[in-house]
Short mmCIF file of C-alpha atoms (C1' of nucleotides) in Angstrom, two decimals:
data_model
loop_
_atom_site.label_atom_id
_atom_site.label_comp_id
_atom_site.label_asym_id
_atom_site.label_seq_id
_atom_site.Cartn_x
_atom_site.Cartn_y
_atom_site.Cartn_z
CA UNK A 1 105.46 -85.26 -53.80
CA UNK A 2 106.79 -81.66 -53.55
CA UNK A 3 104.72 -78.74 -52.74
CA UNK A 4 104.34 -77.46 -56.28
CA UNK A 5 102.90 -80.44 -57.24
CA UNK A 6 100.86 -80.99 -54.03
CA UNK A 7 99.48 -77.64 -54.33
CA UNK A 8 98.58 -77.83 -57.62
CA UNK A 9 96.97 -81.25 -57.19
CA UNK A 10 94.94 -79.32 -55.40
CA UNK A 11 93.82 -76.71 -57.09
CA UNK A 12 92.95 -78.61 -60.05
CA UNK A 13 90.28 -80.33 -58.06
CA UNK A 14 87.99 -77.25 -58.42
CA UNK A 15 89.58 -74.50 -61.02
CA UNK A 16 90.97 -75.30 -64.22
CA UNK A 17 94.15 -73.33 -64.93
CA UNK A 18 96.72 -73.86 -67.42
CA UNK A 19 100.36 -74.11 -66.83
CA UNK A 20 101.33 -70.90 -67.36
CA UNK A 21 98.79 -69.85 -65.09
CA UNK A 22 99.42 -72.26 -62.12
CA UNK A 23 102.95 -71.05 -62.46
CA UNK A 24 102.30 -68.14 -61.84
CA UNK A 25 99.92 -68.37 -59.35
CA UNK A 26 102.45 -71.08 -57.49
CA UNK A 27 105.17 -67.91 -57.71
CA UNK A 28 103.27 -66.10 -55.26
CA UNK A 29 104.09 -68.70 -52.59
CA UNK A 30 106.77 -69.24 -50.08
CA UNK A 31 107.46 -72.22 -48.49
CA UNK A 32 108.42 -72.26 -44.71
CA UNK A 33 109.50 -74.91 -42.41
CA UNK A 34 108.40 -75.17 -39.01
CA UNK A 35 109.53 -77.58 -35.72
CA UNK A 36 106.85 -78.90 -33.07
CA UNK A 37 105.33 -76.34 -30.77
CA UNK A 38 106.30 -73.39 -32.83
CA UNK A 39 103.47 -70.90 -32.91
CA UNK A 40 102.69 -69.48 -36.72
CA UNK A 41 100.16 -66.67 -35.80
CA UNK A 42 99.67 -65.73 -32.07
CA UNK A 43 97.09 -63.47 -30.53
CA UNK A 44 97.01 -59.91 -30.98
CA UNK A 45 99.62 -59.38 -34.02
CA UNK A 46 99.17 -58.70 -37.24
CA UNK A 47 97.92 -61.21 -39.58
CA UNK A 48 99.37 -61.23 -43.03
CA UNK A 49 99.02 -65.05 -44.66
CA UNK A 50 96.92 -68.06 -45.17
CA UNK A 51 98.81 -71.01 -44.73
CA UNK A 52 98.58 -74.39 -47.04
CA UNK A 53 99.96 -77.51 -45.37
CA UNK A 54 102.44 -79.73 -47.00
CA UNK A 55 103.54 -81.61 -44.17
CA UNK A 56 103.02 -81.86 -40.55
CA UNK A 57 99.81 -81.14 -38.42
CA UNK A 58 99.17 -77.52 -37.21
CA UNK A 59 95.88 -76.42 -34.67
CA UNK A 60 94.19 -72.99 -34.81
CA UNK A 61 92.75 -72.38 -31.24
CA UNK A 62 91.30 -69.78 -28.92
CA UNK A 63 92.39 -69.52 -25.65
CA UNK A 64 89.62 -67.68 -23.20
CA UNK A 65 89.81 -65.81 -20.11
CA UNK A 66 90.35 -68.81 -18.16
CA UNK A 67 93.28 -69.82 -19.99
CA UNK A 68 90.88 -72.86 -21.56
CA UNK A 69 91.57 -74.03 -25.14
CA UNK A 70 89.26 -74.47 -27.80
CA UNK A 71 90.49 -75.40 -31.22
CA UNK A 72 88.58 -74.25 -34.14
CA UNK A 73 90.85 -76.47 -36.94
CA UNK A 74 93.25 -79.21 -36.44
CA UNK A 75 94.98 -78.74 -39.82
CA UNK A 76 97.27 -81.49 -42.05
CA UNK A 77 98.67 -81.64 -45.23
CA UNK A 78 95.97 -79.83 -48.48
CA UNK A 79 94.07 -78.03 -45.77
CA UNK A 80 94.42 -74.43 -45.43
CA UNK A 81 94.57 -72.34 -42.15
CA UNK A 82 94.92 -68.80 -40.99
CA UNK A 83 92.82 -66.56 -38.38
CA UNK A 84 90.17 -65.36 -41.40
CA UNK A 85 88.46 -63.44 -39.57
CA UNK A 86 91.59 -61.27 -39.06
CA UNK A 87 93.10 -62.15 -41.92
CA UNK A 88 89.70 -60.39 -44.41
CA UNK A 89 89.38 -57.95 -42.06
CA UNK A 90 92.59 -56.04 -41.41
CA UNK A 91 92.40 -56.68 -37.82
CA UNK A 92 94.62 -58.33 -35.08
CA UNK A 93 94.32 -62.09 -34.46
CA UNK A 94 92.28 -63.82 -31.93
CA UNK A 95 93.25 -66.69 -32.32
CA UNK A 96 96.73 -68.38 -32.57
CA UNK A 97 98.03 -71.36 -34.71
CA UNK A 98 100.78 -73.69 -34.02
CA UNK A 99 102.58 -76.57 -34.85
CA UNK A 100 101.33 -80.07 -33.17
CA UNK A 101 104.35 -81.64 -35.44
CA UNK A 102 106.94 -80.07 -37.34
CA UNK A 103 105.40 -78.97 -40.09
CA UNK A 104 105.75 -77.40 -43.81
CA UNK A 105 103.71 -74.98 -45.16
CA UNK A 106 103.30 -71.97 -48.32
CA UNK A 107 102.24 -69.06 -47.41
CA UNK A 108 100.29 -67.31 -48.91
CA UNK A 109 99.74 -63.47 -48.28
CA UNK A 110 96.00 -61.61 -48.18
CA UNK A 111 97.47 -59.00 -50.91
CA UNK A 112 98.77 -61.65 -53.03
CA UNK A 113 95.13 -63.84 -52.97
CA UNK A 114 93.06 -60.59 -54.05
CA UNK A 115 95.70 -59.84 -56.42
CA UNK A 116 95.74 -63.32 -57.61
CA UNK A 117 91.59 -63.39 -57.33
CA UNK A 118 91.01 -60.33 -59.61
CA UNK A 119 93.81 -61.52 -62.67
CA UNK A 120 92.91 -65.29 -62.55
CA UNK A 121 89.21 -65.41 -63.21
CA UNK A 122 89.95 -69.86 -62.32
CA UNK A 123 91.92 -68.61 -59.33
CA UNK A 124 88.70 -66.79 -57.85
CA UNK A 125 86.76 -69.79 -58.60
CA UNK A 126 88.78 -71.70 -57.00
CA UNK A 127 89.12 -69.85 -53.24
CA UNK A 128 85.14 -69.18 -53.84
CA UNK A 129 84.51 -72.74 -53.99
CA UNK A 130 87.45 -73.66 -50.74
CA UNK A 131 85.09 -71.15 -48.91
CA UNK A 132 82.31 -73.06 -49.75
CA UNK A 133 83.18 -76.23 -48.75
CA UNK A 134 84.75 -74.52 -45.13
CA UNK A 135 81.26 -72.84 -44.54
CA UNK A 136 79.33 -76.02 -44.76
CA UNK A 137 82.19 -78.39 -43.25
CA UNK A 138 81.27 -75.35 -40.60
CA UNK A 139 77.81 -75.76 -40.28
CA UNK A 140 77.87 -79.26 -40.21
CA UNK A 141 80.05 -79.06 -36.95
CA UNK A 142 77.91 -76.79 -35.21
CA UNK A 143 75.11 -78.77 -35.96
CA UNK A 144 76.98 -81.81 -34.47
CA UNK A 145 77.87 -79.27 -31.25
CA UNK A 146 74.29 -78.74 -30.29
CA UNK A 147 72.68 -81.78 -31.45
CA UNK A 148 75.14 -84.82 -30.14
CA UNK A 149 76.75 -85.71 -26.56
CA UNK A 150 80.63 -86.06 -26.62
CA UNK A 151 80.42 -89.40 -26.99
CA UNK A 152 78.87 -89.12 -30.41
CA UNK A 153 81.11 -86.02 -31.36
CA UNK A 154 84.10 -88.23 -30.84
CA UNK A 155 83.47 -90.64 -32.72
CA UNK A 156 82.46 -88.87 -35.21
CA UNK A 157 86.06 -86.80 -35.15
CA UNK A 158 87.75 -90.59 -35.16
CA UNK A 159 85.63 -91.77 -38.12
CA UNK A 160 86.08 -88.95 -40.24
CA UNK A 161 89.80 -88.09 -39.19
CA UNK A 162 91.39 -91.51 -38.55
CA UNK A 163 94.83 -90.30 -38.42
CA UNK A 164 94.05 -87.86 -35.58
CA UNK A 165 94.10 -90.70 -33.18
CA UNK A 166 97.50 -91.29 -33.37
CA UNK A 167 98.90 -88.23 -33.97
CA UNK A 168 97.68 -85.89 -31.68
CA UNK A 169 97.42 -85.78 -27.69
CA UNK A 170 94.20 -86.43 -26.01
CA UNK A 171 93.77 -83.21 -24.58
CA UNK A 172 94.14 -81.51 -27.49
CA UNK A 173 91.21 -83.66 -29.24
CA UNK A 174 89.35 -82.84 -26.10
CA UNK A 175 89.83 -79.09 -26.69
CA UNK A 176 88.39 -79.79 -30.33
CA UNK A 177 85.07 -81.70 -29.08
CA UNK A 178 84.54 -78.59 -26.25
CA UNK A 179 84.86 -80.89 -23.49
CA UNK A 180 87.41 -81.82 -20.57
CA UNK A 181 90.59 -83.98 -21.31
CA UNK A 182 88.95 -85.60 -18.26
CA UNK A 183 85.68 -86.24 -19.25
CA UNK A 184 87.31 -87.65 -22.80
CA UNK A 185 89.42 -89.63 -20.89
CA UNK A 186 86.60 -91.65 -19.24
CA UNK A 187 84.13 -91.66 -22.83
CA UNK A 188 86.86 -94.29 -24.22
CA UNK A 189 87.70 -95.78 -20.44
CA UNK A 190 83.92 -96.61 -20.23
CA UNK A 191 83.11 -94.40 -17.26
CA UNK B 1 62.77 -49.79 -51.64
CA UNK B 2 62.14 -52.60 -54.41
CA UNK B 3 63.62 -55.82 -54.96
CA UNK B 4 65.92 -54.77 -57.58
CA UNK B 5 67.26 -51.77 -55.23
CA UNK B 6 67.83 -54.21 -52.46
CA UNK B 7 69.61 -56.57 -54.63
CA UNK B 8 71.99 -53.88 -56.05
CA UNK B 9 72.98 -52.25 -53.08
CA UNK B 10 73.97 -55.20 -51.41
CA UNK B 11 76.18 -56.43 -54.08
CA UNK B 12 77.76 -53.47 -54.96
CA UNK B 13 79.26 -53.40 -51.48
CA UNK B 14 81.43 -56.26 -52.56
CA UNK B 15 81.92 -56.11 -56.56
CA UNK B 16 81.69 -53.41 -58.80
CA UNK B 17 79.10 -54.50 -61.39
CA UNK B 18 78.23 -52.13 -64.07
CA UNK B 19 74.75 -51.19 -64.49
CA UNK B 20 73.89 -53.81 -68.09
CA UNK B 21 76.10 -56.29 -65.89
CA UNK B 22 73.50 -55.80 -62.82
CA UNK B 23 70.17 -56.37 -65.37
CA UNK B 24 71.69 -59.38 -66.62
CA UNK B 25 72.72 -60.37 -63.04
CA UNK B 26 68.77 -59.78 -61.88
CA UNK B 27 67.13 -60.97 -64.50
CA UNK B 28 68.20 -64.54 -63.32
CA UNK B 29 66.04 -64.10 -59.95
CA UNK B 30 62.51 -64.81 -59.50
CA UNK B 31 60.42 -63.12 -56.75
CA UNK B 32 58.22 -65.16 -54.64
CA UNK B 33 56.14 -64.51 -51.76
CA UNK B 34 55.44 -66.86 -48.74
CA UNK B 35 52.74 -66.50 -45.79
CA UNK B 36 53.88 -67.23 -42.36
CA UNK B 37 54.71 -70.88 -41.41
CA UNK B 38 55.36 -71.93 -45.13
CA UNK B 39 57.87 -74.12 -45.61
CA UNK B 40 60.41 -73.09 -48.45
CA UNK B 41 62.75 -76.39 -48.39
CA UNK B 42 61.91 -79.12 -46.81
CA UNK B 43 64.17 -82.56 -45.44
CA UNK B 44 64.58 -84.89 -48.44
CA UNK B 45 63.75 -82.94 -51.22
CA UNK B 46 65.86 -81.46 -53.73
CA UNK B 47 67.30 -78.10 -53.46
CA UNK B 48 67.50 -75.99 -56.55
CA UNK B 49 67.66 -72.57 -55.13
CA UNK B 50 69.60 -70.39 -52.69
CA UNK B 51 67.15 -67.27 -51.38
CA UNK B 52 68.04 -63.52 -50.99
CA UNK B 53 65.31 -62.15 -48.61
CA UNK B 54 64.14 -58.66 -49.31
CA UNK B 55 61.12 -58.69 -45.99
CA UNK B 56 60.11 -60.84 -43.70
CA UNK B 57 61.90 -63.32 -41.48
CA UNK B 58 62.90 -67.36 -42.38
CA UNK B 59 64.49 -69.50 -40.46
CA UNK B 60 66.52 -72.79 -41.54
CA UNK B 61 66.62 -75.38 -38.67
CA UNK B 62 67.40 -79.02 -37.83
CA UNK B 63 64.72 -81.50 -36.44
CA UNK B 64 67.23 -84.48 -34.97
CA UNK B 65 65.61 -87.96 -34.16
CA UNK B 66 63.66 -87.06 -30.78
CA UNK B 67 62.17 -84.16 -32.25
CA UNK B 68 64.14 -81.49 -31.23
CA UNK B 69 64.04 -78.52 -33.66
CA UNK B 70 68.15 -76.71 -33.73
CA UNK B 71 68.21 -73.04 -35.86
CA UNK B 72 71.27 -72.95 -37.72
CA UNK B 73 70.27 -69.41 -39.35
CA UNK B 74 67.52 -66.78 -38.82
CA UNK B 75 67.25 -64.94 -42.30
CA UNK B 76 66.20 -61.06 -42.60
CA UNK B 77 66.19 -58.97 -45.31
CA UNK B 78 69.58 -59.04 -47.35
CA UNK B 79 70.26 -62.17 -45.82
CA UNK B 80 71.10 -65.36 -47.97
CA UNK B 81 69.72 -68.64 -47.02
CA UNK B 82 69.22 -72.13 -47.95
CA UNK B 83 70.60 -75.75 -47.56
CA UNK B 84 74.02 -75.03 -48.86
CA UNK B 85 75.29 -78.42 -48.42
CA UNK B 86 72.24 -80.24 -50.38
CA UNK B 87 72.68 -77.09 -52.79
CA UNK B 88 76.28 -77.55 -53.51
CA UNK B 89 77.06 -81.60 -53.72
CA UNK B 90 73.38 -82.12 -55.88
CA UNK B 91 71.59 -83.83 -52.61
CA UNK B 92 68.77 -84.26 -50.80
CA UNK B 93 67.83 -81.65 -48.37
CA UNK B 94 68.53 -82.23 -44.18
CA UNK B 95 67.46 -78.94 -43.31
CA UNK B 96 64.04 -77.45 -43.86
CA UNK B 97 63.79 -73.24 -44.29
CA UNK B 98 60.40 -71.69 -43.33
CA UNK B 99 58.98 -68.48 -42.62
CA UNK B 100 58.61 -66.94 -39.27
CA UNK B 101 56.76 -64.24 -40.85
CA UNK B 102 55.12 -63.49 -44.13
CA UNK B 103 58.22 -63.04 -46.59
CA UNK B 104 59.31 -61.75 -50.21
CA UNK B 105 62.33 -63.20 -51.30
CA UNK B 106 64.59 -63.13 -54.95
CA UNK B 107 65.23 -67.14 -55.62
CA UNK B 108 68.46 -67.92 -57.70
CA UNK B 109 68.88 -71.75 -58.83
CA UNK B 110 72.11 -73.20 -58.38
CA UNK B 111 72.88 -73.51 -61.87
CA UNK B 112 71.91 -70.09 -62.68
CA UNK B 113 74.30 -69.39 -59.65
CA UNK B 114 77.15 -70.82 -61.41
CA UNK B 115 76.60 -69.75 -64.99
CA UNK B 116 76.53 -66.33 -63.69
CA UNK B 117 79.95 -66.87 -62.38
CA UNK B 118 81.72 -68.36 -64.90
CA UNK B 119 80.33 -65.74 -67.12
CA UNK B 120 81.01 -62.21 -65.36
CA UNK B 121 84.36 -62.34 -62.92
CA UNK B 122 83.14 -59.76 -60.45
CA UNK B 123 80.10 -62.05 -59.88
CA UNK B 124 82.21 -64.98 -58.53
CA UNK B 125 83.92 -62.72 -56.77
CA UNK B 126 80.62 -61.43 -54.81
CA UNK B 127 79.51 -64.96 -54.14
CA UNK B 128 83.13 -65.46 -52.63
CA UNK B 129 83.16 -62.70 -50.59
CA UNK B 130 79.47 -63.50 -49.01
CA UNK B 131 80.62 -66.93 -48.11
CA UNK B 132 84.08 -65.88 -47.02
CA UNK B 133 81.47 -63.87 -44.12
CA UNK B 134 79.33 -66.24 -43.83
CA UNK B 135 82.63 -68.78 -43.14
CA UNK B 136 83.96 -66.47 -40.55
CA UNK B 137 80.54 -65.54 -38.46
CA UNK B 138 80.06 -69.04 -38.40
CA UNK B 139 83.58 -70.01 -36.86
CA UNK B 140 82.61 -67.12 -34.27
CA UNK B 141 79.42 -68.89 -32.98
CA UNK B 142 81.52 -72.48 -33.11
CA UNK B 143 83.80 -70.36 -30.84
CA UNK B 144 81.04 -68.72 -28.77
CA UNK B 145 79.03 -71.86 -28.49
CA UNK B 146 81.72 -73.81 -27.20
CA UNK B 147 83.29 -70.93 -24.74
CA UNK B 148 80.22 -69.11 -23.41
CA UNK B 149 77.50 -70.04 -21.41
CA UNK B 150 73.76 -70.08 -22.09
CA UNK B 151 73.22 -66.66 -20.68
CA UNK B 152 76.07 -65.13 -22.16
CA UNK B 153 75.49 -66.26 -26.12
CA UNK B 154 71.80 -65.02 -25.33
CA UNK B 155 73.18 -61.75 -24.60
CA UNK B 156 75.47 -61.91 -27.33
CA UNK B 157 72.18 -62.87 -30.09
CA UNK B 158 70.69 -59.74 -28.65
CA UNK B 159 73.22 -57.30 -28.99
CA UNK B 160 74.20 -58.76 -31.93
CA UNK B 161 70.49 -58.71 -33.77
CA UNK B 162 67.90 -56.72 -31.37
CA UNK B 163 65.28 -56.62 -33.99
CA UNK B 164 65.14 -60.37 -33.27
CA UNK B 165 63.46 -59.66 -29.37
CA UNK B 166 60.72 -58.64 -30.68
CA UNK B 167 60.06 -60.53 -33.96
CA UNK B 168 61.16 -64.17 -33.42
CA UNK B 169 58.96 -66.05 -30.74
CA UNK B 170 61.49 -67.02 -27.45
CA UNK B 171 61.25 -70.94 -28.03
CA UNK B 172 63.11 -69.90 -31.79
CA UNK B 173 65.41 -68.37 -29.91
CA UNK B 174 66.37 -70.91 -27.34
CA UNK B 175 66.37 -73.24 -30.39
CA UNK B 176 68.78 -71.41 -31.89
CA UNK B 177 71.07 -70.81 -29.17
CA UNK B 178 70.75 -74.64 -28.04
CA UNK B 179 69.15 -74.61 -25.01
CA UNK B 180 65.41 -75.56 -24.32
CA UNK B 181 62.78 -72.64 -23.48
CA UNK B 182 62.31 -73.43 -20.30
CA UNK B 183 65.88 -72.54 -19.83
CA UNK B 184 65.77 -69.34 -21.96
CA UNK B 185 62.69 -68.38 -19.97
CA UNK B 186 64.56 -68.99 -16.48
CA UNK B 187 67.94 -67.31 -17.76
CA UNK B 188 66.06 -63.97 -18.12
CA UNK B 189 63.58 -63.70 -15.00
CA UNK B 190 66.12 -64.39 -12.82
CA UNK B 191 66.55 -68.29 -11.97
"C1'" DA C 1 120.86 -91.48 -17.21
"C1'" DT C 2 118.39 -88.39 -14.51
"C1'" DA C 3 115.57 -84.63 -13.67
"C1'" DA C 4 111.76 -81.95 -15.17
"C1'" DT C 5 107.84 -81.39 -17.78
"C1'" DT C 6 103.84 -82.79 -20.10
"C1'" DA C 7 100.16 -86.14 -20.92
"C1'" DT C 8 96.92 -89.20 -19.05
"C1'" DG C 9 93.90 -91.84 -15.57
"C1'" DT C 10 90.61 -91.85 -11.80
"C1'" DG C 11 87.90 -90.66 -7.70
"C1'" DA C 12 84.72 -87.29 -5.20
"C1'" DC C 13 81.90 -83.80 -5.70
"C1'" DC C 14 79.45 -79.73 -8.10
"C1'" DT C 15 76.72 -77.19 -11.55
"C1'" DA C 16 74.37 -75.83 -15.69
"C1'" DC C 17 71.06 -77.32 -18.18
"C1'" DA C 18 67.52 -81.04 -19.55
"C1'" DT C 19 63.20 -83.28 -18.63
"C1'" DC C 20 58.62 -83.73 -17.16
"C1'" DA C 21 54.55 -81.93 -15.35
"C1'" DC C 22 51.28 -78.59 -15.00
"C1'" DA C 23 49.51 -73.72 -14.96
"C1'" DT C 24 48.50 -69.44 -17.44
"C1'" DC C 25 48.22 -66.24 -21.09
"C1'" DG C 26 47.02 -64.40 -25.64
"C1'" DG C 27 45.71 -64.32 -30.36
"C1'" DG C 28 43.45 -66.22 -34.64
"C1'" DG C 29 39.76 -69.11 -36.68
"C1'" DG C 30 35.08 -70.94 -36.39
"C1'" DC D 1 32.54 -64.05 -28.96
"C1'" DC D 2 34.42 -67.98 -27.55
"C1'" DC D 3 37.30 -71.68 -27.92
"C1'" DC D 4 41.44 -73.79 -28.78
"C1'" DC D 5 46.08 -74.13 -29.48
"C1'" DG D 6 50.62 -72.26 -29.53
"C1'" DA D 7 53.73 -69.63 -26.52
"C1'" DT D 8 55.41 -68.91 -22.05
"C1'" DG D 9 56.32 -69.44 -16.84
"C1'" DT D 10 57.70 -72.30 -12.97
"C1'" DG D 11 58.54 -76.19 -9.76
"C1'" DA D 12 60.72 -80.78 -8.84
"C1'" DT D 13 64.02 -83.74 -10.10
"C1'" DG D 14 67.59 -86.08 -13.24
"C1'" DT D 15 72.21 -86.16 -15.61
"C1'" DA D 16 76.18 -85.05 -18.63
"C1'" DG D 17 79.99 -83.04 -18.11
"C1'" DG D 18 82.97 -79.74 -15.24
"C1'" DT D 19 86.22 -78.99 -11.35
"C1'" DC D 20 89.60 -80.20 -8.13
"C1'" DA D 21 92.87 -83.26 -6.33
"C1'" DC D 22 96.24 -86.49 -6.74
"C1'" DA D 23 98.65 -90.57 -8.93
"C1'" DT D 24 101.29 -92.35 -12.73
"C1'" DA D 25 103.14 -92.84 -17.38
"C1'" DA D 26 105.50 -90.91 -21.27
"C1'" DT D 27 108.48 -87.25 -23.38
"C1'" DT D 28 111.91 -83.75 -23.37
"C1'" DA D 29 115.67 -81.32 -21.70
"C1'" DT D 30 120.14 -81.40 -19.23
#
DNA sequence: ATAATTATGTGACCTACATCACATCGGGGG
DNA sequence: CCCCCGATGTGATGTAGGTCACATAATTAT
């Protein structure tokens, strides 16, 4: 499928918007190619864009003082990415994405989505409800942080993201789950 | 300052309503008043509303199998609460909201929620704009939860909300910041 | 193909936080 | 006013997961 009609797939999940409309709302896209390690939006720059995937498997994550990772968001194709936080707020990242694979994406910029937002009545509707669905996805993670061991966290990440096992590296699951690539090592080597 | 105040200058900071928009806005809400330690939602019930708190203190909070209470949210005046996920896919409740203290809140049903939006365009785009925060403060205390220590995301609550210290009993807070009280209590009287 | 990274496994040991047990304090209802 | 229960403090001990160190397998670059 190509990434008009991917994106607009999409879209149509949650907004209704005729033809015309998605047209135009597509024309504010551009598509960009990516190869495997690339970095999309690194620490301390400007953020302009939110990314959609069409391809490929990117990671936003935060890398602390002691040079640990944690990843916020593995992100594959229909999922959308970008340092928010930065991106609403006008201010520099904090966190970087990259490319686990090569990847495709459009790219979307913040002026462009508020533009788009306040013309499209549908096109509002539809980021409010993507928001929504992020915040509780959110919540629901958090929960699952304080609540389970690592154990239970991973296989929780395996049964709802099957394809995650083969395509990315251990250690970078571990960095999702907020434990050691050692410590995940032994979960799944039974101690 | 009365409900309808409260209401109106919290939205305005997001969307420009005009004043006959605002009345029809409010006139969805319904004010209700709770005493301390009622319960607002409760696990396996339906959810209907989503709360805007104009005094008092709620929290919404997790019990897990063994009993163990987690806080996802404290809720203080011009805060938004409820159980977003039950509240958005039509299910039953898994988190209950009560009241720390004696509270006044504006209650808007779901439905009422969405009617609203479809009807007046700078609506939806208040209700995207609240989530779109409440998305991004809840990837920071993913990030924080993961990355900082006990001690350090206690400091961080603090700093972050003082006028909990003295309002929300310390067990609430060590549920909240996943740790037990005995820990909390230890982390500030020095080991 | 070979060298150089990068990813993964595994042991020994350490640490932050949990658990359990019990003591004390303080405020609201009878 | 007193009693009782919820909130808090503190010690002793247990444990999940971290850290460090080193070995080996799998990719990537030359």
């Amino acid at each position: 499928m190509n990434a008009r009609e991917l994106l607009k797939q999409h879209v149509l999940k949650s907004a209704s918007l005729t033809d015309e409309q998605f047209d135009y709302f597509f024309s504010h896209f551009s598509q960009q190619s990516f190869k495997k390690g690339q970095t999309i939006i690194s620490e301390g720059n400007e953020v302009e864009c939110e990314y959609f995937v069409l391809s490929g498997c990117l990671k936003a994550f935060f890398i602390n003082d002691d040079i640990k990772m944690y990843i916020l968001q593995f992100a594959m194709p229909t999922w959308w990415t970008s340092d928010y936080n930065a991106l609403y707020s006008h201010s520099r990242a904090t966190i970087n994405v990259d490319c686990i694979t090569d990847a495709e994406v459009l790219c979307l910029s913040n002026a462009d989505r508020e533009k788009l937002c306040a013309e499209i009545h549908q096109v509002e509707h539809f980021f409010r409800w993507r928001t929504n669905r992020g915040y509780v996805a959110s919540q629901k993670r958090l929960l699952s942080l304080m609540n389970n061991d690592a154990k239970k966290r991973y296989e929780e990440l395996l049964t709802l993201y099957p394809e995650l096992y083969n395509l990315v590296p251990k250690h970078l699951i571990a960095a999702y789950l907020g434990i050691t690539r050692e410590t995940l090592s032994r979960l799944y080597n039974g101690r």
